[in-house]
Coordinates of C-alpha atoms in Angstrom, one line a residue:
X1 CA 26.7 8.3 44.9
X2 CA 26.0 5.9 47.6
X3 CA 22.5 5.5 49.2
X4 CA 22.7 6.2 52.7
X5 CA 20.3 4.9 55.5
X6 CA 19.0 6.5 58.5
X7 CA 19.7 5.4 61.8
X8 CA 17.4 6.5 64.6
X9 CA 19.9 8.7 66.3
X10 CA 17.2 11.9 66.6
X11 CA 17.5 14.6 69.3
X12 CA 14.9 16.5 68.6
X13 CA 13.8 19.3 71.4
X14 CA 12.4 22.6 69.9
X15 CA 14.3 25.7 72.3
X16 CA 16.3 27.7 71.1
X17 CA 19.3 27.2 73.2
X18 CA 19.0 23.6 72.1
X19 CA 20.4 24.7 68.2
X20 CA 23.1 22.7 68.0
X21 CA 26.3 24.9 66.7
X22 CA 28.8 22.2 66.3
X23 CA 29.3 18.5 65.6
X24 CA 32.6 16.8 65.8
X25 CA 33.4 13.5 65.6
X26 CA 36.4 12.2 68.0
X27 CA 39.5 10.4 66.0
X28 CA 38.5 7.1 66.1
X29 CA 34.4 7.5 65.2
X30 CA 33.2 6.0 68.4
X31 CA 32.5 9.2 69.8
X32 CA 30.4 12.0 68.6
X33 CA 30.2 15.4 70.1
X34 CA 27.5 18.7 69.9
X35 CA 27.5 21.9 71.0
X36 CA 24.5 23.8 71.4
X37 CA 23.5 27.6 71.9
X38 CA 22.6 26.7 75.4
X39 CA 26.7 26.1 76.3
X40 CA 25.7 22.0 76.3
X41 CA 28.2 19.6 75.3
X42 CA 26.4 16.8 74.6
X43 CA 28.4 13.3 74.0
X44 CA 27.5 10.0 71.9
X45 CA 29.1 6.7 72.4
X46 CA 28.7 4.3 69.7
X47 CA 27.8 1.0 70.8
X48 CA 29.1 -2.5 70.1
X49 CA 28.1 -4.4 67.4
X50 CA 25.3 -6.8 69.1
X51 CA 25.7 -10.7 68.9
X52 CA 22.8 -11.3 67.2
X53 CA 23.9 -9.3 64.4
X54 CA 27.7 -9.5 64.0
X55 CA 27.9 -7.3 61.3
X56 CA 25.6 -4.8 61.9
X57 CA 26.8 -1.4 62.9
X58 CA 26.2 0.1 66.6
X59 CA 24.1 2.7 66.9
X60 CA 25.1 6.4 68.6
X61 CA 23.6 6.6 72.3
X62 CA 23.7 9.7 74.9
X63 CA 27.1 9.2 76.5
X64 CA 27.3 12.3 79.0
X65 CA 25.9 15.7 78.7
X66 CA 27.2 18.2 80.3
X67 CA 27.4 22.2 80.8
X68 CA 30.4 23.6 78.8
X69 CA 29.6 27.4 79.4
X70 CA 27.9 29.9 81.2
X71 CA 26.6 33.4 80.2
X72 CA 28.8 36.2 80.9
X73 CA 28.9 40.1 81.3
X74 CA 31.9 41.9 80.0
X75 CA 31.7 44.7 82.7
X76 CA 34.5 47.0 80.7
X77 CA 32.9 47.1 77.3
X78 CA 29.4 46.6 78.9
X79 CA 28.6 43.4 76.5
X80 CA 27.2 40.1 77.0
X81 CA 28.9 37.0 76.2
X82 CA 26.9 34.3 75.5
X83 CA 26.9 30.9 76.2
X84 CA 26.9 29.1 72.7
X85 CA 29.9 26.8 71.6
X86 CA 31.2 27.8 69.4
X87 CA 33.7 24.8 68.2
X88 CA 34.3 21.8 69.6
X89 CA 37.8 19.8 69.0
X90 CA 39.0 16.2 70.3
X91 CA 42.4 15.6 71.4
X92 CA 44.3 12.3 70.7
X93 CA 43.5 9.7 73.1
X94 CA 46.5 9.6 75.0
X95 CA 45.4 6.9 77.7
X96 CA 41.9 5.4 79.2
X97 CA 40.5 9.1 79.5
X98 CA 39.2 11.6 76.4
X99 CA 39.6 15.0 76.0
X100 CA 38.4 17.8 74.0
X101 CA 38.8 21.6 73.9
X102 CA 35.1 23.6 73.8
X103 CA 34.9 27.3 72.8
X104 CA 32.3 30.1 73.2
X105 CA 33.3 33.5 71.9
X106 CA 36.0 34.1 74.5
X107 CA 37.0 31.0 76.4
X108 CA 38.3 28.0 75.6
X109 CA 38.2 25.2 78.2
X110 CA 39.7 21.8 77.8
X111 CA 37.5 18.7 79.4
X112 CA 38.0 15.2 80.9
X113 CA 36.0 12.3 80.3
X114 CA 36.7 9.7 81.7
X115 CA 34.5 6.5 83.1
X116 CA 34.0 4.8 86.3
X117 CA 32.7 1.0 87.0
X118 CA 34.3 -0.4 90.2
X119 CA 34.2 1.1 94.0
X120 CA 36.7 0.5 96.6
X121 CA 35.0 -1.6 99.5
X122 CA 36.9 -2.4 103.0
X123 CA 38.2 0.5 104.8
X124 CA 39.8 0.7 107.6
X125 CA 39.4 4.0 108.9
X126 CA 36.4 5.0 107.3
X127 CA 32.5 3.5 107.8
X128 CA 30.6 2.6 104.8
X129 CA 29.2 6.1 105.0
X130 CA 32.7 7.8 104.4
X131 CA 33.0 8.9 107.8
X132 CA 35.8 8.6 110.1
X133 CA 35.8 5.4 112.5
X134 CA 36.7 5.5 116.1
X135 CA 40.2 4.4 116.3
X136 CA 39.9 2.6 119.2
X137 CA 37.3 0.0 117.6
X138 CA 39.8 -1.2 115.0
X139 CA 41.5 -4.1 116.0
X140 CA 42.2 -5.8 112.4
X141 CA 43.5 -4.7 108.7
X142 CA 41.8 -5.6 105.9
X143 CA 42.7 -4.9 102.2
X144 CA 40.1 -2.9 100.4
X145 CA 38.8 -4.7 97.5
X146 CA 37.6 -3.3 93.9
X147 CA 33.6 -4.1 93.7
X148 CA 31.5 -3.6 90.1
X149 CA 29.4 -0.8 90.4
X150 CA 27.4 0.8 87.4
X151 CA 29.4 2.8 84.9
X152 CA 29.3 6.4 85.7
X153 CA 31.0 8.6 83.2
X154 CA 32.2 11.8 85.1
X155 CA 33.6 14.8 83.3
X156 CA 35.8 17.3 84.3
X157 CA 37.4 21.0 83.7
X158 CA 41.0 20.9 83.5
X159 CA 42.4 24.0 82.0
X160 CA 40.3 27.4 81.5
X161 CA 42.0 29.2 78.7
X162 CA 40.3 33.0 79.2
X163 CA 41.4 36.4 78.3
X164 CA 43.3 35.8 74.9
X165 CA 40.9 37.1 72.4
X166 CA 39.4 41.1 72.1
X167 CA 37.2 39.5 69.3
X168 CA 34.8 36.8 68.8
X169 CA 36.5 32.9 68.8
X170 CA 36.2 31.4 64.9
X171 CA 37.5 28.1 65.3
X172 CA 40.6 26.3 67.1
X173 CA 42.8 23.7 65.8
X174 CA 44.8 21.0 67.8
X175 CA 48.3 20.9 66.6
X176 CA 49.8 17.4 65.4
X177 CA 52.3 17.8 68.2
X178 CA 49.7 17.1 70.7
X179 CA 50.9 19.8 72.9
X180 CA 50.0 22.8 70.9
X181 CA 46.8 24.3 69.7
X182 CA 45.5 27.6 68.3
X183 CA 42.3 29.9 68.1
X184 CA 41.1 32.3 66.0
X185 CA 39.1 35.3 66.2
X186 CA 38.6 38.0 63.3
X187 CA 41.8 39.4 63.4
X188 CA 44.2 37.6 65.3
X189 CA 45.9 33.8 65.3
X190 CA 47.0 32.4 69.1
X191 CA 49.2 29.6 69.7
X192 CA 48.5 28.2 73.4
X193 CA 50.5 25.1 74.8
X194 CA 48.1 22.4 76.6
X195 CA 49.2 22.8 79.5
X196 CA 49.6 26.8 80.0
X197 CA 46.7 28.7 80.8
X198 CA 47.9 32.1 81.6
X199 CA 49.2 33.1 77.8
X200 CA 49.5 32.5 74.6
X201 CA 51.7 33.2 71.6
X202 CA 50.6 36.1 69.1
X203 CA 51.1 33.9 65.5
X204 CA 49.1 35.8 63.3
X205 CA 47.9 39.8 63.7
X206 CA 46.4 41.6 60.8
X207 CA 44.7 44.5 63.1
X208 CA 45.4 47.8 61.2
X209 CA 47.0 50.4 62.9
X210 CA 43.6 52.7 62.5
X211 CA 40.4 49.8 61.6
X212 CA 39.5 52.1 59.2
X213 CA 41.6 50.6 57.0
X214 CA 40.1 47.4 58.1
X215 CA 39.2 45.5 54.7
X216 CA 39.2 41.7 55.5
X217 CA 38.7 39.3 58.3
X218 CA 39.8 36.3 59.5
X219 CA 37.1 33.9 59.2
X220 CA 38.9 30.4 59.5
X221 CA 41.7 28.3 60.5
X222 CA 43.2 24.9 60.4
X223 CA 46.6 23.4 61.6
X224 CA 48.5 21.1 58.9
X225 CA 47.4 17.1 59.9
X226 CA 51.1 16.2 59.6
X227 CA 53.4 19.1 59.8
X228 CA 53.3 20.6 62.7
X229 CA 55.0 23.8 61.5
X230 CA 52.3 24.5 59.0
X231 CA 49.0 26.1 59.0
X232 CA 46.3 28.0 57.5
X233 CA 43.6 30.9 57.6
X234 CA 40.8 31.8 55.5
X235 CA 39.5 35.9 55.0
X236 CA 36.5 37.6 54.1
X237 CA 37.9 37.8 50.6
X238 CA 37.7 34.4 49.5
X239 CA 41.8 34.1 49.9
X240 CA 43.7 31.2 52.0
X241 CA 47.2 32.0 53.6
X242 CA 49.6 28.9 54.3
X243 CA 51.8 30.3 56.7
X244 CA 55.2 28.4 58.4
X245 CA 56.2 29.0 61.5
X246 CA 59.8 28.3 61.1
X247 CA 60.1 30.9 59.4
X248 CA 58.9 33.8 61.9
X249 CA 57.5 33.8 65.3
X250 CA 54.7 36.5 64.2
X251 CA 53.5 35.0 61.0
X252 CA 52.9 38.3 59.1
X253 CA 54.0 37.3 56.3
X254 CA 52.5 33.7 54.8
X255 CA 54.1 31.2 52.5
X256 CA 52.0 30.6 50.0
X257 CA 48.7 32.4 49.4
X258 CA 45.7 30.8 47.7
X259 CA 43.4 33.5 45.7
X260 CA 41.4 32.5 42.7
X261 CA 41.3 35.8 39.9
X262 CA 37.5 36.9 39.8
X263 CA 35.5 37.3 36.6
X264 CA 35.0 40.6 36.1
X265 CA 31.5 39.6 34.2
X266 CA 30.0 38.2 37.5
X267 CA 30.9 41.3 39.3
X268 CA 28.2 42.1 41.5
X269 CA 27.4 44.1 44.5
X270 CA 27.1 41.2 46.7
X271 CA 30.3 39.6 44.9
X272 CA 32.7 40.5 48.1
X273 CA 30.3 38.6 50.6
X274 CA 29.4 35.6 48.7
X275 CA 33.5 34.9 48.5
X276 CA 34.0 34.6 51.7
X277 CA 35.3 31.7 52.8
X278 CA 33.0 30.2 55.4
X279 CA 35.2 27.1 56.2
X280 CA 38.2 25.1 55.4
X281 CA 39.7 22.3 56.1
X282 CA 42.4 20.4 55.3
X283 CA 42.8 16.6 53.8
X284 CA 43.4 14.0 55.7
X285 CA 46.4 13.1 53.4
X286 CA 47.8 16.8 54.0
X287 CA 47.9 17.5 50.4
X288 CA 44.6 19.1 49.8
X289 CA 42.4 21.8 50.9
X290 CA 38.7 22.0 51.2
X291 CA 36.9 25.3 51.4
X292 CA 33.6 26.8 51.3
X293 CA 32.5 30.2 50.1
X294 CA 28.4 31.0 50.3
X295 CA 28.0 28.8 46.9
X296 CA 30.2 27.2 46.2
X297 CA 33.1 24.1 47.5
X298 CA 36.7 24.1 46.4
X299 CA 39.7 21.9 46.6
X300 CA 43.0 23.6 46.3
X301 CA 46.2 21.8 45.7
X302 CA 48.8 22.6 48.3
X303 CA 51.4 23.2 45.2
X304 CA 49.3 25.6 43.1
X305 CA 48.5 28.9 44.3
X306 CA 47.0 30.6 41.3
X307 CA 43.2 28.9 41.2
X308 CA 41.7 25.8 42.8
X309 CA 41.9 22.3 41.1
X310 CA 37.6 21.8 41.5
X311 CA 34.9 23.9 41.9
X312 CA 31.5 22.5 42.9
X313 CA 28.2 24.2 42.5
X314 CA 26.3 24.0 45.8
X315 CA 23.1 26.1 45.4
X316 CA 23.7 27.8 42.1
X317 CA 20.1 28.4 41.4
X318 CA 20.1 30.9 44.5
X319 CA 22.8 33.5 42.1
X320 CA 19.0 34.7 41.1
X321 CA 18.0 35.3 44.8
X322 CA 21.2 36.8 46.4
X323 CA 19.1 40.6 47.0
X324 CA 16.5 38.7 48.9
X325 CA 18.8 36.7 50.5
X326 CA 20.7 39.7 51.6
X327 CA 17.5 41.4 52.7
X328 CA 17.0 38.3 55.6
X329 CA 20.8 37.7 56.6
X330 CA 21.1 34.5 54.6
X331 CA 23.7 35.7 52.7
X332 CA 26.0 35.9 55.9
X333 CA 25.2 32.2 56.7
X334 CA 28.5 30.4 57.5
X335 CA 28.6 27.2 55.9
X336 CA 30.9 24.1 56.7
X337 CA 32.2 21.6 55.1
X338 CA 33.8 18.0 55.7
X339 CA 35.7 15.2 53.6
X340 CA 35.4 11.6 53.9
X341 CA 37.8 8.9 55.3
X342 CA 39.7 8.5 52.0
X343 CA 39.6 12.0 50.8
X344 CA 37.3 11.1 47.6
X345 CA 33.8 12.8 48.4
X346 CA 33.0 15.6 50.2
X347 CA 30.3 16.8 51.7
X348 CA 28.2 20.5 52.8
X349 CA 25.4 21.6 54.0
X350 CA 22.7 24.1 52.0
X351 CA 19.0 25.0 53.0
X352 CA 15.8 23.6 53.2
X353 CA 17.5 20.7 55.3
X354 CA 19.3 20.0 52.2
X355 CA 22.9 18.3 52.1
X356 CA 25.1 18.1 49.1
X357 CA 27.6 15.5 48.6
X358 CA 30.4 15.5 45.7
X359 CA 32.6 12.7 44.4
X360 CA 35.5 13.8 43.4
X361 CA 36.4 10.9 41.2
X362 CA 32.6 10.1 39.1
X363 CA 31.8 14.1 39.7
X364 CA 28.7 13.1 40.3
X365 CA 26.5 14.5 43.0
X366 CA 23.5 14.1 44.9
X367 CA 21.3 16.2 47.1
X368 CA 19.6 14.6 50.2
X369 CA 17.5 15.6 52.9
X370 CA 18.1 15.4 56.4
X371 CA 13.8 14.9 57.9
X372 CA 12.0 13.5 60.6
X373 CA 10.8 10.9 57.6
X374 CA 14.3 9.7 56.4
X375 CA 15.4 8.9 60.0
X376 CA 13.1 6.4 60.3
X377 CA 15.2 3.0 60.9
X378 CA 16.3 1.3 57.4
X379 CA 14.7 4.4 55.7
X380 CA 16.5 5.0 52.4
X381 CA 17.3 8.4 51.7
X382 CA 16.2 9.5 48.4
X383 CA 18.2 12.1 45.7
X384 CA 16.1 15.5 45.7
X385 CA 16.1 18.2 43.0
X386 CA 15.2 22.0 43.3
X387 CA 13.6 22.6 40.2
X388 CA 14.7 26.4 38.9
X389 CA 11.6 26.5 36.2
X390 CA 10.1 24.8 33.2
X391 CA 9.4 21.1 33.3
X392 CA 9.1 19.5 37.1
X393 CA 9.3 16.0 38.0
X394 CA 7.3 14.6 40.9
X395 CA 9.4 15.1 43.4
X396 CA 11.6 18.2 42.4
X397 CA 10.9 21.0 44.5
X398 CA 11.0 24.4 43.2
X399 CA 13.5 27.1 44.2
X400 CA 10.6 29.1 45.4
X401 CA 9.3 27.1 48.0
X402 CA 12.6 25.9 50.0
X403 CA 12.8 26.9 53.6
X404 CA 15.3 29.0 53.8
X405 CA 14.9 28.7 58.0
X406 CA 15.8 25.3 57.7
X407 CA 19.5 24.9 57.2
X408 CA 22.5 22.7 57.4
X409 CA 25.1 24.4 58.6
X410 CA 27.4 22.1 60.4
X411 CA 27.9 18.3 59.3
X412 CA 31.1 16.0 60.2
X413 CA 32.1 12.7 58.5
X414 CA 33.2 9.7 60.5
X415 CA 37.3 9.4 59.8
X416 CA 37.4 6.0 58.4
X417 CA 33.4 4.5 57.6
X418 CA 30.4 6.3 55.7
X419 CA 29.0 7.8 58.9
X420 CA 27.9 10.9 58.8
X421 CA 26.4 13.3 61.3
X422 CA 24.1 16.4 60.5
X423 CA 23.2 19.3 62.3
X424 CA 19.4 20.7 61.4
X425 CA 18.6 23.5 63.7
X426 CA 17.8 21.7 67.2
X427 CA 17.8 18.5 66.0
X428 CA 21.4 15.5 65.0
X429 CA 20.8 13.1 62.6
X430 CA 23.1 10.7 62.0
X431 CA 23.3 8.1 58.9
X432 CA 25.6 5.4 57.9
X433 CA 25.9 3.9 54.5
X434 CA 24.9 0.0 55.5
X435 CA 25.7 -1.8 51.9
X436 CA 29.4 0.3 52.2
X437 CA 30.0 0.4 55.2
X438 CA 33.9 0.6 54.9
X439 CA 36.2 2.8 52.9
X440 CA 37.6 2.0 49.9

């Protein structure tokens, strides 16, 4: 596995609304965006390469931060709806101006970004205050001229999509189409068009006719990269459903569904939660999947249903722990997970600021750390080791002292370079492989 060095791309502020709960890079990699408890959006341009240093990699600056969401008060069913965004999702640049959609539990709103550098001097109606000249003092035309001014990046609300979900927002997905996306909430799927606020389209519905035959959840869901017809949804019990909508407009029934048989040896009272699939996403070459469960990653091949092609061990020493770990609410910690540029490592998060990457084609991995330490400029991020028992090395550190407050939960890859960005509680570190800096 590749060393990868720290860049000094630190926010660090200790509030609580300041956890960041999403990280997304945009589809090109110069633009990085975060979503905190506090309903912040906060934006990171990545600058040019400098002169100096031609082939040096930009760092990622503060670009625009702005507030995404507010807190509300569900008056009917008496509940609060908080502020904290929940996903955030880019559109394809379509022209100077970016876009991305930006979720809380109930709303999704879709945002403008777009930049500003030149004024319009030389009216003839209006002062240089704005305000309306007497008519009778003009006696000449002039053209108005563009002047530099300094860049100001505004941002704006263009569409408030509200009132389409009884349930708490998972995830949305921007369909290939560019005019279509969907959202997700524990038991229902909505297709909404770009440009149509007041509804959406019912695609998926698994709400019993009495929940107390409730037994699974929705808990995920992705739209194909290249078909636009195609998409899919995780559940509480560990199974994926490709569903096609040619085929029905309510997608009750899927096309293929992706369960893997369980081993009736490792049956266990907290079998059922630690199956449940946290996560997935989908290749970039549409072929695979990726998901996460509470430990474990898996890639599943699009054309084979029955089990997934790899399995990878995240935190398997923690099998020992999982009554302990039910006891705090660890166990119900939602894990993502992201692949790289060229589909051949992948990467997830685990605890004590831990961060385990996989490549699929050595099968070796590594465990890093994501610290104040390793974000030091140049700083070389060393393999770590949780040591389970017997013999330690120096550095291993043992199963019973990792932080289990300290958590990666969110992470995103940069879509064509070894850039990655991680989420550690209040605090985005960001760190680019310098020696291989491209894909291969």
């Amino acid at each position: 596995m590749r060393a990868l060095t720290a860049t000094p791309s630190c926010l660090a502020v200790p509030l609580p609304a300041d956890i960041i709960s999403t990280v997304e890079f945009n589809h090109t990699g110069e633009l990085l965006a975060t979503g905190d408890k506090g309903g912040r959006v906060v934006i990171f341009q990545r600058e040019p390469e400098s002169k100096n240093a031609p082939h040096s990699q930009g760092e990622y600056d503060v670009y625009s931060t702005f507030q995404s969401h507010e807190p509300e008060f569900d008056y009917l069913k008496s509940l609060e709806i908080e502020e904290k965004i929940n996903k955030i999702k880019w559109l394809p640049q379509q022209n100077a101006a970016h876009s991305l959609l930006s979720t809380n539990d109930k709303t999704i709103k879709l945002w403008k970004i777009t930049e500003r550098d030149k004024r319009p001097e030389g009216y003839n109606l209006k002062d240089e205050e704005g305000k309306l000249k007497d008519l009778s003092t003009v006696t000449s035309l002039q053209v108005p001229v563009l002047k530099p001014m300094d860049l100001m990046v505004e941002v704006s609300p263009r569409r408030i999509f509200a009132n389409g979900h009884t349930y708490h927002i998972n995830s949305i997905s921007v369909n290939s189409d560019c005019e279509t996306y969907m959202s997700a909430d524990d038991l229902r799927i909505n297709l909404w068009h770009l440009a149509i606020t007041d509804r959406s389209f019912n695609i998926v519905d698994i709400k019993p006719a009495n929940m107390e035959d409730l037994t699974e959840v929705i808990t995920a869901s992705e739209f194909h990269p290249h078909h636009c017809n195609l998409f899919v949804y995780s559940s509480s019990k560990g199974s994926l459903r490709l569903c096609d909508m040619r085929a029905a407009a309510l997608c009750d029934k899927h096309s293929k569904l992706f369960e893997e048989p369980e081993d009736p040896s490792n049956r266990s009272f907290f079998s059922e939660i630690i199956s449940s699939v946290s996560d997935v996403k989908f290749s970039h070459s549409g072929r695979y999947m990726l998901t996460r469960d509470y430990l474990t990653v898996k890639v599943w091949d699009l054309n084979m249903e029955a089990r997934p092609i790899e399995t990878y061990q995240v935190h398997d020493y923690l099998r020992s722990k999982l009554c302990s770990l039910y006891e705090n609410d660890c166990i119900f910690d939602k894990f993502e997970c992201a692949w790289n540029g060229s589909d051949s490592v992948i990467m997830t998060g685990a605890y004590n600021n831990f961060f385990r990457m996989f490549d699929r084609n050595t099968k070796r991995d590594v465990t890093l750390e994501a610290s104040r330490e390793s974000s030091k400029p140049r700083a070389v991020l060393k393999p770590r080791r949780v040591c389970v028992g017997g013999k330690r090395r120096r550095d291993d550190i043992s199963v019973d002292s990792l932080d289990f407050t300290k958590k990666i939960l969110h992470t995103a890859w940069h879509p064509a370079e070894n850039i990655i960005a991680i989420a550690a509680t209040n605090n985005l570190y960001i760190f680019q492989d310098k020696v291989n800096s491209d894909m291969h």
